[in-house]
Amino acid sequence: MTPRLFWHVCGVEARKRMSYRVDFWLSSIGGFLAQLGVAYFIVLALFHGSGRPTIGGFTFQGMILYYAAVILLGRVVRGTEADQTIAQDIYEGGLTRYLLYPTSYTVFKYAQNVGTLVPALLQLFLLGAWFPLALGTPEGARITGASIAMGVGASVLASVLYFLLVWPIQAIAFWADNVWSLMLAHRILANLMGGLLVPLTLFPEWAQRALALLPFPLLFAFPVDALLGRLDLHQWLKGIALGLLWCTALIVIGRAVWRRGDRRYAGVGI
Amino acid sequence: MIDVENLGKTFSVHAKEPGLKGSLKALFRRQVVTKPAVRDVRFHVDEGEIVGLVGANGAGKTTLVKMLAGIIYPTAGDARVLGFRPWERDNRFRRQIALIMGQKAQLWWDLPAEDCFLLLKEIYQIPQDRYRAALDELATLLEVRTLLNIQIRRLSLGERMKMELIAALLHRPRVVYLDEPTIGLDLTAQRAIRDFILRYREEHRPAMIVTSHYMEDIERLCRRILILREGELVFDGSLEKVVRTYAEHKVVTAHLARTENGAPVSSDVERLGQIELCNDVTIRLRVERARVAEVAAELLRRYPVADIAIEEIDIGTIIERIQRARQEVRT
């Protein structure tokens, strides 16, 4: 796929997403406030119950800022509906039209996925920019030009990684008609082990060591930590290298699954 | 342009016994049934030719078209389209073919038609001047110039089909597969689509394969037909030859002016041909081809005929006869 086509697909998808105004504002403000509200009360209860000034290296303020950042960045990483579109295309026969085009289906889908991120990016800027100003920068966090650049790089990697993790799982739709339950399991695992549900520093030491080898922390905790200036350059480079390794492995797995599944595709009906 | 050699496709499908017991059993052990959809098919299509692919539901028409478009893999045989194996999906091949499926929308539902076309322009890497010329020509021929900025989902079925045709032909494919292109359309829209296909064929000479259940599509568009029955190619030849071989009769219908004489006497009419309908306003007879002129003249002489029509037997009936004849030969 040419870069020109890639960006054209992204643009079309973004326009499509933003043509539904009510949906955009509901998910921007309503969705974000609901998620942050839940996080706020959990964190409040946590600090109140423990009576400690810091938990897992976070102050109360720091943890709220972490949740605000991870909720907004999580949307950027996941896109709005990357979870099901490939499986749906296989199940409903939508894949047919893409197989006719002289371009890669998977890259096309990723370009569409990037297009769906545009509203999430807008939400990030609209809601996220003033957050550190309102709350102040808590201890341990230091948002600078360099941290923003590292956060952007880590987010790009996380977006590709998330898509590559989802791709082979969705390709199981070539064999099983419904992969919804698998996707749900993936989502829960990724959210929990990626640091979207709770900061990873709250996990026991052994679990943190095991998680450090998996791709999940690179999805949410890594870009947030990079953005909030909690990582030095060495840690950041190590994370990026691990992410690239996982991307390569997932491309190999995804292609193998896809090639086998593709032979079973019937395009709905006989 | 299209060469098909002993092509076959067998699907493995899961069978499940009915009822709760069957569902529970299927959770642990499923019965796999192989279903041959296309068997040992061979034919050739030339440039500028429109070939009709006909057969009953489940005969394998769409499966065959999907294999030739490279969407699904065959389980036997081989095919070359423009020198390529379709299922290898070489981009040079994909740039030269189009598939229009009347039952399945290919365009992006939420986008205006022109946005879809612009996306296709990028996908097929069509140069701007060629894109403009193609879009102008197609939109004018199909009379949809004023609808290009409307979201696809807000268009009528006929208008959407026209947009699908434009989308499929923008890159000037050399091979076009039309799978039920007029399904669900009203008569006017059906006629418009058929006229358009014929004009497009005249101007650009692509090879076309058309599947349709509407016999008027086949009669208007195709000189040659392929008949599939349970996945097997049972006939490949000219439509005219089929009609001559399997339709020894024509249908002569005379519409009578109202008189006080009442209905014609059946025994008199019977001598002219096999009666399909006979009352005080209509006489419809099945008449041997060689006697058609004589019978028509006799009807005009004997009865107060206001209008007369001589028609071939419906192609659907002819196909049924071919299939029945093959079955009898087998048994």
Coordinates of C-alpha atoms in Angstrom, one line a residue:
Chain A
M1 CA 0.0 0.0 0.0
T2 CA 1.3 3.4 -0.9
P3 CA 1.7 6.0 1.9
R4 CA -0.7 8.2 -0.1
L5 CA -3.4 5.5 -0.1
F6 CA -2.7 4.9 3.6
W7 CA -3.4 8.5 4.6
H8 CA -6.3 8.7 2.2
V9 CA -8.0 5.7 4.0
C10 CA -7.2 7.3 7.4
G11 CA -8.7 10.6 6.2
V12 CA -11.9 8.9 5.0
E13 CA -12.3 7.0 8.2
A14 CA -11.7 10.0 10.3
R15 CA -14.3 12.0 8.4
K16 CA -16.8 9.2 8.7
R17 CA -16.2 9.0 12.5
M18 CA -16.7 12.8 13.0
S19 CA -19.7 13.0 10.8
Y20 CA -21.8 11.8 13.7
R21 CA -21.6 14.8 16.0
V22 CA -23.7 13.6 18.9
D23 CA -21.8 10.4 19.1
F24 CA -18.5 12.3 19.1
W25 CA -19.4 14.6 22.0
L26 CA -21.2 11.8 24.0
S27 CA -18.1 9.6 23.8
S28 CA -15.7 12.5 24.3
I29 CA -17.2 14.0 27.4
G30 CA -19.8 11.5 28.7
G31 CA -17.6 8.4 28.2
F32 CA -14.5 10.1 29.6
L33 CA -16.2 11.6 32.7
A34 CA -17.9 8.3 33.5
Q35 CA -14.7 6.3 33.4
L36 CA -12.7 8.9 35.3
G37 CA -15.5 9.3 37.9
V38 CA -15.4 5.5 38.6
A39 CA -11.6 5.7 38.8
Y40 CA -11.7 8.7 41.1
F41 CA -14.0 7.0 43.7
I42 CA -11.9 3.8 43.6
V43 CA -8.7 5.7 44.2
L44 CA -10.3 7.8 46.9
A45 CA -11.5 4.6 48.7
L46 CA -8.0 3.1 48.3
F47 CA -6.2 6.0 49.8
H48 CA -8.8 6.6 52.5
G49 CA -8.8 2.9 53.5
S50 CA -5.0 2.5 53.6
G51 CA -4.3 5.9 55.2
R52 CA -1.0 6.0 53.4
P53 CA 0.2 9.1 51.5
T54 CA 1.5 7.1 48.5
I55 CA 0.4 3.7 47.1
G56 CA 2.6 2.0 44.5
G57 CA 4.7 5.1 44.1
F58 CA 1.6 7.3 43.4
T59 CA 0.2 10.1 45.4
F60 CA -3.5 10.6 45.3
Q61 CA -3.1 13.4 42.7
G62 CA -0.5 11.4 40.8
M63 CA -2.9 8.4 40.5
I64 CA -5.8 10.5 39.3
L65 CA -3.5 12.0 36.7
Y66 CA -2.4 8.5 35.7
Y67 CA -6.0 7.4 35.2
A68 CA -6.9 10.5 33.2
A69 CA -3.9 9.9 30.9
V70 CA -4.4 6.1 30.6
I71 CA -8.1 6.5 29.8
L72 CA -7.5 9.1 27.1
L73 CA -4.4 7.4 25.7
G74 CA -6.1 4.0 25.9
R75 CA -8.7 5.3 23.4
V76 CA -5.9 6.4 21.1
V77 CA -4.2 3.0 21.3
R78 CA -7.3 0.9 20.9
G79 CA -9.2 3.0 18.3
T80 CA -12.9 3.0 18.6
E81 CA -13.8 -0.4 17.2
A82 CA -10.7 -2.2 16.1
D83 CA -11.9 -5.1 18.2
Q84 CA -14.4 -6.6 15.9
T85 CA -14.1 -5.3 12.4
I86 CA -11.9 -8.0 10.9
A87 CA -13.9 -10.9 12.4
Q88 CA -17.0 -9.2 11.2
D89 CA -15.7 -8.9 7.7
I90 CA -14.9 -12.6 7.7
Y91 CA -18.2 -13.6 9.2
E92 CA -20.4 -11.4 7.1
G93 CA -18.5 -11.6 3.9
G94 CA -17.3 -8.0 3.9
L95 CA -13.8 -9.3 3.3
T96 CA -14.8 -10.1 -0.3
R97 CA -14.6 -6.5 -1.6
Y98 CA -11.1 -6.0 0.0
L99 CA -9.8 -9.2 -1.7
L100 CA -10.6 -7.6 -5.0
Y101 CA -8.6 -4.5 -4.4
P102 CA -4.9 -4.5 -5.4
T103 CA -3.8 -3.7 -1.9
S104 CA -3.2 -5.5 1.4
Y105 CA -6.3 -6.1 3.4
T106 CA -4.5 -6.0 6.8
V107 CA -2.7 -2.7 6.1
F108 CA -6.0 -1.2 4.7
K109 CA -7.7 -2.2 8.0
Y110 CA -4.9 -0.7 10.0
A111 CA -5.2 2.5 8.1
Q112 CA -8.9 2.5 8.8
N113 CA -8.1 1.9 12.5
V114 CA -5.7 4.8 12.5
G115 CA -8.5 6.9 11.0
T116 CA -10.8 6.0 13.9
L117 CA -8.1 7.3 16.3
V118 CA -8.5 10.9 15.1
P119 CA -11.6 11.6 17.2
A120 CA -9.7 10.0 20.2
L121 CA -6.7 12.2 19.5
L122 CA -9.0 15.3 19.5
Q123 CA -10.5 14.1 22.8
L124 CA -7.0 13.7 24.2
F125 CA -6.1 17.3 23.3
L126 CA -9.5 18.8 24.3
L127 CA -9.7 17.0 27.7
G128 CA -6.1 16.0 28.5
A129 CA -4.2 19.2 27.9
W130 CA -5.6 21.2 30.8
F131 CA -5.6 18.3 33.2
P132 CA -2.0 18.6 34.5
L133 CA -2.5 22.4 34.7
A134 CA -5.6 21.9 36.8
L135 CA -4.2 19.2 39.1
G136 CA -0.6 20.4 39.0
T137 CA 2.3 18.0 38.2
P138 CA 2.5 15.5 41.0
E139 CA 5.7 14.1 42.5
G140 CA 7.5 11.7 40.2
A141 CA 5.9 13.1 37.0
R142 CA 7.6 15.7 34.8
I143 CA 5.9 16.6 31.5
T144 CA 8.4 18.1 29.2
G145 CA 8.9 18.4 25.4
A146 CA 11.1 15.2 25.5
S147 CA 8.5 13.3 27.5
I148 CA 5.7 14.3 25.1
A149 CA 7.9 13.1 22.2
M150 CA 8.6 9.8 23.9
G151 CA 4.9 9.5 24.8
V152 CA 4.0 10.0 21.1
G153 CA 6.5 7.4 20.0
A154 CA 5.4 4.9 22.6
S155 CA 1.7 5.5 21.6
V156 CA 2.4 4.9 18.0
L157 CA 4.1 1.6 18.9
A158 CA 1.2 0.7 21.3
S159 CA -1.3 1.3 18.5
V160 CA 0.5 -1.0 16.1
L161 CA 1.0 -3.6 18.8
Y162 CA -2.6 -3.5 19.9
F163 CA -3.7 -4.0 16.3
L164 CA -1.3 -6.9 15.7
L165 CA -2.4 -8.6 18.9
V166 CA -6.0 -8.4 17.8
W167 CA -5.4 -9.4 14.2
P168 CA -4.7 -13.2 14.7
I169 CA -7.4 -13.5 17.3
Q170 CA -9.9 -12.0 14.9
A171 CA -8.6 -14.3 12.1
I172 CA -9.9 -17.2 14.2
A173 CA -13.3 -16.2 12.7
F174 CA -12.2 -18.2 9.6
W175 CA -12.8 -21.3 11.8
A176 CA -15.2 -20.2 14.5
D177 CA -18.1 -18.0 13.5
N178 CA -18.1 -16.0 16.6
V179 CA -14.9 -14.8 18.3
W180 CA -16.6 -12.2 20.5
S181 CA -15.8 -14.2 23.7
L182 CA -12.1 -14.4 22.7
M183 CA -12.0 -10.7 22.0
L184 CA -13.6 -10.0 25.4
A185 CA -11.0 -12.2 27.1
H186 CA -8.3 -10.4 25.3
R187 CA -9.7 -7.0 26.2
I188 CA -9.9 -7.9 29.9
L189 CA -6.4 -9.4 29.9
A190 CA -4.9 -6.4 28.0
N191 CA -6.7 -3.9 30.2
L192 CA -5.6 -5.6 33.4
M193 CA -2.0 -6.5 32.4
G194 CA -1.5 -3.3 30.4
G195 CA -2.2 -1.0 33.3
L196 CA -5.5 0.4 32.2
L197 CA -7.5 -1.0 35.1
V198 CA -4.9 -0.5 37.8
P199 CA -1.3 0.9 37.7
L200 CA 1.2 -1.9 37.3
T201 CA 3.1 -0.8 40.4
L202 CA 0.3 -2.1 42.5
F203 CA 1.0 -5.7 41.3
P204 CA 3.3 -7.9 43.4
E205 CA 7.0 -7.8 42.6
W206 CA 7.1 -11.2 40.8
A207 CA 4.1 -10.3 38.7
Q208 CA 5.7 -7.0 37.6
R209 CA 8.9 -8.9 36.6
A210 CA 6.8 -11.4 34.5
L211 CA 4.7 -8.6 32.9
A212 CA 7.8 -6.8 31.9
L213 CA 8.4 -9.5 29.3
L214 CA 4.9 -9.4 27.9
P215 CA 3.5 -7.0 25.3
F216 CA 0.6 -5.8 27.5
P217 CA 2.4 -3.2 29.6
L218 CA 3.6 -1.6 26.3
L219 CA -0.1 -0.9 25.4
F220 CA -1.1 1.5 28.1
A221 CA 1.3 1.8 31.0
F222 CA 4.4 2.4 28.8
P223 CA 3.0 5.3 26.7
V224 CA 1.5 6.9 29.8
D225 CA 4.7 6.6 31.8
A226 CA 6.7 8.0 28.9
L227 CA 4.3 10.9 28.5
L228 CA 4.3 11.8 32.2
G229 CA 8.1 11.8 32.2
R230 CA 8.4 8.7 34.5
L231 CA 10.8 7.0 32.1
D232 CA 14.4 7.8 31.3
L233 CA 15.8 7.4 27.8
H234 CA 17.3 4.0 28.5
Q235 CA 14.0 2.6 29.8
W236 CA 12.2 4.1 26.9
L237 CA 14.5 2.5 24.3
K238 CA 14.3 -0.8 26.1
G239 CA 10.5 -0.7 25.9
I240 CA 10.5 0.3 22.2
A241 CA 12.9 -2.6 21.4
L242 CA 10.8 -5.1 23.2
G243 CA 7.7 -3.7 21.4
L244 CA 9.4 -4.1 18.0
L245 CA 10.3 -7.7 18.9
W246 CA 6.7 -8.4 19.8
C247 CA 5.5 -6.7 16.6
T248 CA 7.7 -8.9 14.5
A249 CA 6.6 -12.1 16.3
L250 CA 3.0 -11.1 16.0
I251 CA 3.4 -10.4 12.3
V252 CA 4.8 -13.9 11.7
I253 CA 2.0 -15.5 13.8
G254 CA -0.7 -13.3 12.2
R255 CA 0.4 -14.1 8.7
A256 CA 0.5 -17.8 9.3
V257 CA -3.0 -17.8 10.8
W258 CA -4.3 -15.6 8.0
R259 CA -2.8 -17.7 5.2
R260 CA -4.4 -20.9 6.6
G261 CA -7.7 -19.2 7.4
D262 CA -7.9 -17.5 4.0
R263 CA -8.2 -20.9 2.3
R264 CA -11.3 -21.6 4.2
Y265 CA -13.0 -18.3 3.3
A266 CA -16.3 -18.8 1.4
G267 CA -17.5 -15.2 1.3
V268 CA -20.9 -16.2 2.8
G269 CA -23.0 -18.8 1.0
I270 CA -22.0 -21.4 -1.5
Chain B
M1 CA -9.2 -14.0 -21.6
I2 CA -10.8 -16.5 -19.3
D3 CA -9.7 -20.1 -19.5
V4 CA -11.1 -22.6 -17.1
E5 CA -9.9 -26.2 -16.9
N6 CA -11.6 -28.9 -14.9
L7 CA -12.3 -26.4 -12.1
G8 CA -13.8 -27.7 -8.9
K9 CA -14.7 -26.6 -5.4
T10 CA -15.9 -28.7 -2.5
F11 CA -17.0 -27.1 0.7
S12 CA -16.8 -28.8 4.1
V13 CA -19.8 -27.8 6.1
H14 CA -21.0 -28.8 9.5
A15 CA -24.2 -30.7 9.8
K16 CA -26.2 -30.6 13.0
E17 CA -29.1 -32.8 14.1
P18 CA -32.3 -30.8 14.9
G19 CA -33.4 -30.1 18.4
L20 CA -31.7 -29.6 21.8
K21 CA -30.2 -33.1 21.7
G22 CA -28.6 -32.3 18.4
S23 CA -27.2 -29.0 19.7
L24 CA -25.7 -30.7 22.8
K25 CA -24.2 -33.5 20.7
A26 CA -22.7 -31.0 18.3
L27 CA -20.9 -29.3 21.2
F28 CA -18.7 -32.4 21.5
R29 CA -18.7 -34.0 18.1
R30 CA -19.7 -32.4 14.9
Q31 CA -20.5 -34.1 11.7
V32 CA -18.7 -32.7 8.7
V33 CA -20.4 -33.0 5.3
T34 CA -18.5 -32.3 2.1
K35 CA -20.6 -30.5 -0.5
P36 CA -19.3 -30.3 -4.0
A37 CA -20.3 -26.8 -5.3
V38 CA -18.5 -26.8 -8.6
R39 CA -17.4 -30.0 -10.5
D40 CA -15.0 -30.3 -13.4
V41 CA -16.0 -27.1 -15.2
R42 CA -14.2 -26.1 -18.3
F43 CA -14.9 -23.2 -20.7
H44 CA -13.3 -20.2 -22.4
V45 CA -14.4 -16.6 -22.7
D46 CA -13.1 -14.1 -25.3
E47 CA -12.6 -10.4 -25.2
G48 CA -15.8 -8.5 -25.7
E49 CA -17.9 -11.5 -25.1
I50 CA -20.8 -11.5 -22.5
V51 CA -21.5 -15.0 -21.3
G52 CA -24.6 -15.8 -19.2
L53 CA -24.1 -18.2 -16.4
V54 CA -27.5 -19.7 -15.5
G55 CA -28.8 -22.4 -13.2
A56 CA -31.0 -23.0 -10.2
N57 CA -30.2 -21.7 -6.7
G58 CA -27.2 -23.6 -5.3
A59 CA -26.1 -24.7 -8.8
G60 CA -22.6 -23.2 -8.2
K61 CA -22.8 -20.0 -10.2
T62 CA -21.6 -17.6 -7.5
T63 CA -18.9 -20.1 -6.3
L64 CA -17.6 -20.3 -9.8
V65 CA -17.6 -16.5 -10.1
K66 CA -15.9 -16.1 -6.8
M67 CA -13.1 -18.5 -7.8
L68 CA -12.6 -16.6 -11.1
A69 CA -12.4 -13.3 -9.2
G70 CA -9.8 -14.8 -6.8
I71 CA -11.9 -14.6 -3.7
I72 CA -12.0 -18.3 -2.9
Y73 CA -9.6 -21.1 -3.6
P74 CA -10.6 -24.1 -5.8
T75 CA -10.1 -27.6 -4.6
A76 CA -9.5 -29.0 -8.1
G77 CA -8.5 -27.9 -11.6
D78 CA -7.1 -24.7 -12.8
A79 CA -8.1 -21.3 -14.3
R80 CA -6.3 -18.5 -16.0
V81 CA -7.8 -15.0 -16.3
L82 CA -5.8 -12.5 -18.3
G83 CA -2.9 -15.0 -17.9
F84 CA -3.1 -15.0 -14.1
R85 CA -4.3 -17.6 -11.6
P86 CA -7.0 -15.5 -9.9
W87 CA -6.6 -16.9 -6.3
E88 CA -2.9 -16.0 -6.3
R89 CA -4.2 -12.4 -6.2
D90 CA -1.5 -10.7 -8.1
N91 CA -2.1 -7.0 -8.0
R92 CA -1.6 -6.8 -11.8
F93 CA -4.6 -9.1 -12.1
R94 CA -6.7 -7.3 -9.5
R95 CA -6.2 -4.0 -11.3
Q96 CA -7.9 -5.5 -14.4
I97 CA -11.0 -7.2 -13.0
A98 CA -14.2 -6.2 -11.3
L99 CA -16.9 -8.0 -9.5
I100 CA -20.4 -6.6 -9.0
M101 CA -22.6 -8.4 -6.6
G102 CA -26.2 -7.3 -6.7
Q103 CA -26.9 -8.9 -3.4
K104 CA -24.0 -7.4 -1.5
A105 CA -23.1 -3.7 -1.3
Q106 CA -19.5 -3.1 -2.0
L107 CA -19.5 0.7 -1.4
W108 CA -19.0 2.4 2.0
W109 CA -22.4 3.0 3.4
D110 CA -21.7 6.2 5.3
L111 CA -19.8 8.0 2.5
P112 CA -21.2 10.0 -0.4
A113 CA -20.6 8.2 -3.7
E114 CA -17.9 10.5 -4.9
D115 CA -15.9 10.0 -1.7
C116 CA -16.1 6.3 -2.4
F117 CA -14.9 6.8 -5.9
L118 CA -12.0 9.0 -4.8
L119 CA -10.9 6.2 -2.4
L120 CA -11.1 3.7 -5.3
K121 CA -9.1 6.1 -7.4
E122 CA -6.3 5.9 -4.8
I123 CA -6.7 2.1 -4.4
Y124 CA -6.4 1.5 -8.2
Q125 CA -4.0 4.4 -8.6
I126 CA -6.0 5.9 -11.4
P127 CA -4.4 9.1 -12.8
Q128 CA -6.6 12.2 -12.2
D129 CA -7.4 12.9 -15.9
R130 CA -8.4 9.3 -16.5
Y131 CA -10.5 9.2 -13.3
R132 CA -12.3 12.4 -14.2
A133 CA -13.1 11.2 -17.8
A134 CA -14.3 7.7 -16.5
L135 CA -16.5 9.2 -13.8
D136 CA -18.0 11.8 -16.2
E137 CA -18.7 9.1 -18.8
L138 CA -20.2 6.6 -16.4
A139 CA -22.2 9.1 -14.3
T140 CA -23.7 10.6 -17.5
L141 CA -24.5 7.2 -19.0
L142 CA -26.2 6.1 -15.8
E143 CA -27.8 9.5 -15.2
V144 CA -26.6 9.9 -11.6
R145 CA -24.5 13.1 -11.9
T146 CA -26.7 14.9 -9.4
L147 CA -26.5 12.1 -6.9
L148 CA -22.7 11.9 -6.5
N149 CA -22.6 13.9 -3.3
I150 CA -25.3 12.0 -1.4
Q151 CA -24.5 9.4 1.2
I152 CA -24.8 5.9 -0.3
R153 CA -27.2 4.8 2.4
R154 CA -29.6 7.5 1.4
L155 CA -29.9 6.4 -2.2
S156 CA -32.6 4.1 -3.6
L157 CA -31.8 0.5 -4.5
G158 CA -31.6 1.3 -8.2
E159 CA -29.4 4.4 -7.6
R160 CA -27.1 2.4 -5.4
M161 CA -26.7 -0.3 -8.0
K162 CA -25.7 2.4 -10.5
M163 CA -23.1 3.6 -8.1
E164 CA -21.9 0.1 -7.6
L165 CA -21.5 -0.2 -11.4
I166 CA -19.5 3.1 -11.5
A167 CA -17.3 2.0 -8.6
A168 CA -16.6 -1.3 -10.4
L169 CA -15.8 0.2 -13.8
L170 CA -13.8 3.3 -12.8
H171 CA -10.5 1.5 -13.3
R172 CA -11.6 0.2 -16.8
P173 CA -11.4 -3.5 -16.0
R174 CA -10.8 -5.9 -18.8
V175 CA -12.8 -8.7 -17.1
V176 CA -16.1 -8.0 -15.4
Y177 CA -18.2 -10.4 -13.3
L178 CA -21.8 -9.4 -12.7
D179 CA -23.5 -11.5 -10.1
E180 CA -27.2 -10.8 -10.3
P181 CA -26.8 -7.2 -11.3
T182 CA -30.5 -6.4 -11.5
I183 CA -31.8 -8.3 -8.4
G184 CA -34.5 -6.5 -6.6
L185 CA -34.7 -3.6 -9.1
D186 CA -37.9 -2.4 -10.7
L187 CA -38.4 -2.9 -14.4
T188 CA -37.2 0.5 -15.5
A189 CA -34.0 0.3 -13.4
Q190 CA -33.4 -3.3 -14.8
R191 CA -33.7 -2.0 -18.3
A192 CA -31.4 1.0 -17.6
I193 CA -28.7 -1.3 -16.2
R194 CA -29.0 -3.7 -19.1
D195 CA -28.7 -0.9 -21.6
F196 CA -25.8 0.5 -19.8
I197 CA -24.0 -2.9 -19.8
L198 CA -24.5 -3.3 -23.5
R199 CA -23.2 0.2 -24.2
Y200 CA -20.2 -0.3 -22.0
R201 CA -19.4 -3.6 -23.7
E202 CA -19.6 -1.9 -27.1
E203 CA -17.3 0.9 -26.1
H204 CA -14.7 -1.0 -24.0
R205 CA -14.9 -4.6 -25.1
P206 CA -14.3 -6.3 -21.7
A207 CA -15.0 -10.0 -21.2
M208 CA -18.1 -10.4 -19.0
I209 CA -19.7 -13.2 -17.1
V210 CA -23.3 -12.5 -16.0
T211 CA -25.3 -14.6 -13.6
S212 CA -28.9 -13.9 -13.2
H213 CA -32.2 -15.4 -12.3
Y214 CA -34.0 -12.9 -14.5
M215 CA -34.2 -14.5 -17.9
E216 CA -34.6 -11.1 -19.5
D217 CA -31.1 -10.2 -18.4
I218 CA -29.7 -13.3 -20.1
E219 CA -31.8 -12.8 -23.3
R220 CA -30.9 -9.2 -23.7
L221 CA -27.2 -9.4 -22.7
C222 CA -25.9 -12.8 -23.7
R223 CA -25.5 -14.6 -27.0
R224 CA -23.8 -17.5 -25.3
I225 CA -24.9 -19.2 -22.1
L226 CA -23.4 -21.7 -19.7
I227 CA -25.8 -23.8 -17.7
L228 CA -24.8 -25.2 -14.4
R229 CA -26.6 -28.0 -12.6
E230 CA -25.5 -29.1 -9.2
G231 CA -22.1 -27.7 -9.9
E232 CA -21.7 -29.4 -13.3
L233 CA -21.6 -27.6 -16.6
V234 CA -24.4 -29.2 -18.6
F235 CA -24.5 -26.8 -21.5
D236 CA -22.1 -24.4 -23.2
G237 CA -23.4 -22.8 -26.4
S238 CA -25.3 -20.1 -28.1
L239 CA -28.5 -19.0 -26.6
E240 CA -30.1 -19.2 -30.1
K241 CA -29.0 -22.8 -30.5
V242 CA -30.5 -23.7 -27.1
V243 CA -33.8 -22.1 -28.1
R244 CA -33.8 -23.9 -31.4
T245 CA -32.9 -27.3 -29.9
Y246 CA -35.0 -27.2 -26.9
A247 CA -37.9 -25.0 -28.0
E248 CA -39.5 -26.5 -31.0
H249 CA -42.5 -24.4 -30.3
K250 CA -43.3 -20.7 -30.2
V251 CA -46.1 -19.1 -28.3
V252 CA -48.7 -17.2 -30.4
T253 CA -51.0 -14.9 -28.5
A254 CA -54.0 -13.2 -30.1
H255 CA -55.9 -10.6 -28.2
L256 CA -59.4 -10.4 -29.6
A257 CA -61.6 -7.4 -30.0
R258 CA -64.9 -7.8 -28.1
T259 CA -67.8 -9.0 -30.2
E260 CA -71.1 -10.5 -29.5
N261 CA -70.1 -13.9 -30.9
G262 CA -68.7 -15.1 -27.6
A263 CA -65.6 -17.2 -27.0
P264 CA -64.0 -19.1 -30.0
V265 CA -64.9 -22.7 -30.2
S266 CA -62.1 -24.8 -28.7
S267 CA -62.3 -27.6 -31.2
D268 CA -61.7 -25.1 -34.0
V269 CA -58.7 -23.5 -32.3
E270 CA -57.2 -26.9 -31.3
R271 CA -56.5 -27.6 -35.0
L272 CA -54.1 -24.7 -35.1
G273 CA -51.9 -25.6 -32.1
Q274 CA -51.8 -26.7 -28.5
I275 CA -54.1 -24.5 -26.5
E276 CA -52.7 -22.7 -23.4
L277 CA -55.6 -20.3 -23.0
C278 CA -58.7 -19.7 -24.9
N279 CA -61.5 -17.3 -23.9
D280 CA -63.5 -14.5 -25.4
V281 CA -60.6 -12.0 -25.2
T282 CA -57.4 -14.1 -25.6
I283 CA -56.2 -17.1 -27.6
R284 CA -52.8 -18.4 -26.6
L285 CA -51.3 -21.4 -28.5
R286 CA -48.1 -23.3 -28.5
V287 CA -47.3 -23.8 -32.2
E288 CA -44.5 -25.7 -34.0
R289 CA -41.9 -23.3 -35.3
A290 CA -42.5 -24.2 -39.0
R291 CA -46.2 -23.5 -38.7
V292 CA -46.1 -20.1 -36.9
A293 CA -46.7 -17.9 -40.0
E294 CA -49.5 -20.1 -41.2
V295 CA -51.2 -20.2 -37.8
A296 CA -50.9 -16.4 -37.3
A297 CA -52.4 -15.8 -40.7
E298 CA -55.2 -18.2 -39.9
L299 CA -56.0 -16.5 -36.6
L300 CA -56.1 -13.1 -38.3
R301 CA -58.4 -14.5 -41.0
R302 CA -60.8 -16.3 -38.6
Y303 CA -61.1 -14.1 -35.6
P304 CA -61.4 -10.3 -34.8
V305 CA -57.8 -10.0 -33.7
A306 CA -56.9 -6.6 -32.2
D307 CA -53.3 -7.5 -31.4
I308 CA -51.0 -10.5 -32.0
A309 CA -47.7 -11.5 -30.4
I310 CA -45.3 -14.3 -31.3
E311 CA -42.9 -15.2 -28.6
E312 CA -40.1 -17.7 -27.9
I313 CA -40.8 -20.0 -24.9
D314 CA -39.4 -18.6 -21.7
I315 CA -35.7 -19.4 -21.4
G316 CA -36.3 -20.6 -17.8
T317 CA -38.6 -23.3 -19.2
I318 CA -36.0 -24.2 -21.7
I319 CA -33.3 -24.6 -19.1
E320 CA -35.6 -26.8 -17.0
R321 CA -36.1 -29.0 -20.1
I322 CA -32.3 -29.3 -20.7
Q323 CA -31.8 -30.3 -17.1
R324 CA -34.7 -32.8 -17.2
A325 CA -33.3 -34.3 -20.5
R326 CA -29.9 -34.7 -18.9
Q327 CA -31.4 -36.4 -15.9
E328 CA -33.4 -38.8 -18.1
V329 CA -30.2 -39.7 -20.0
R330 CA -28.5 -40.5 -16.8
T331 CA -31.2 -42.8 -15.5

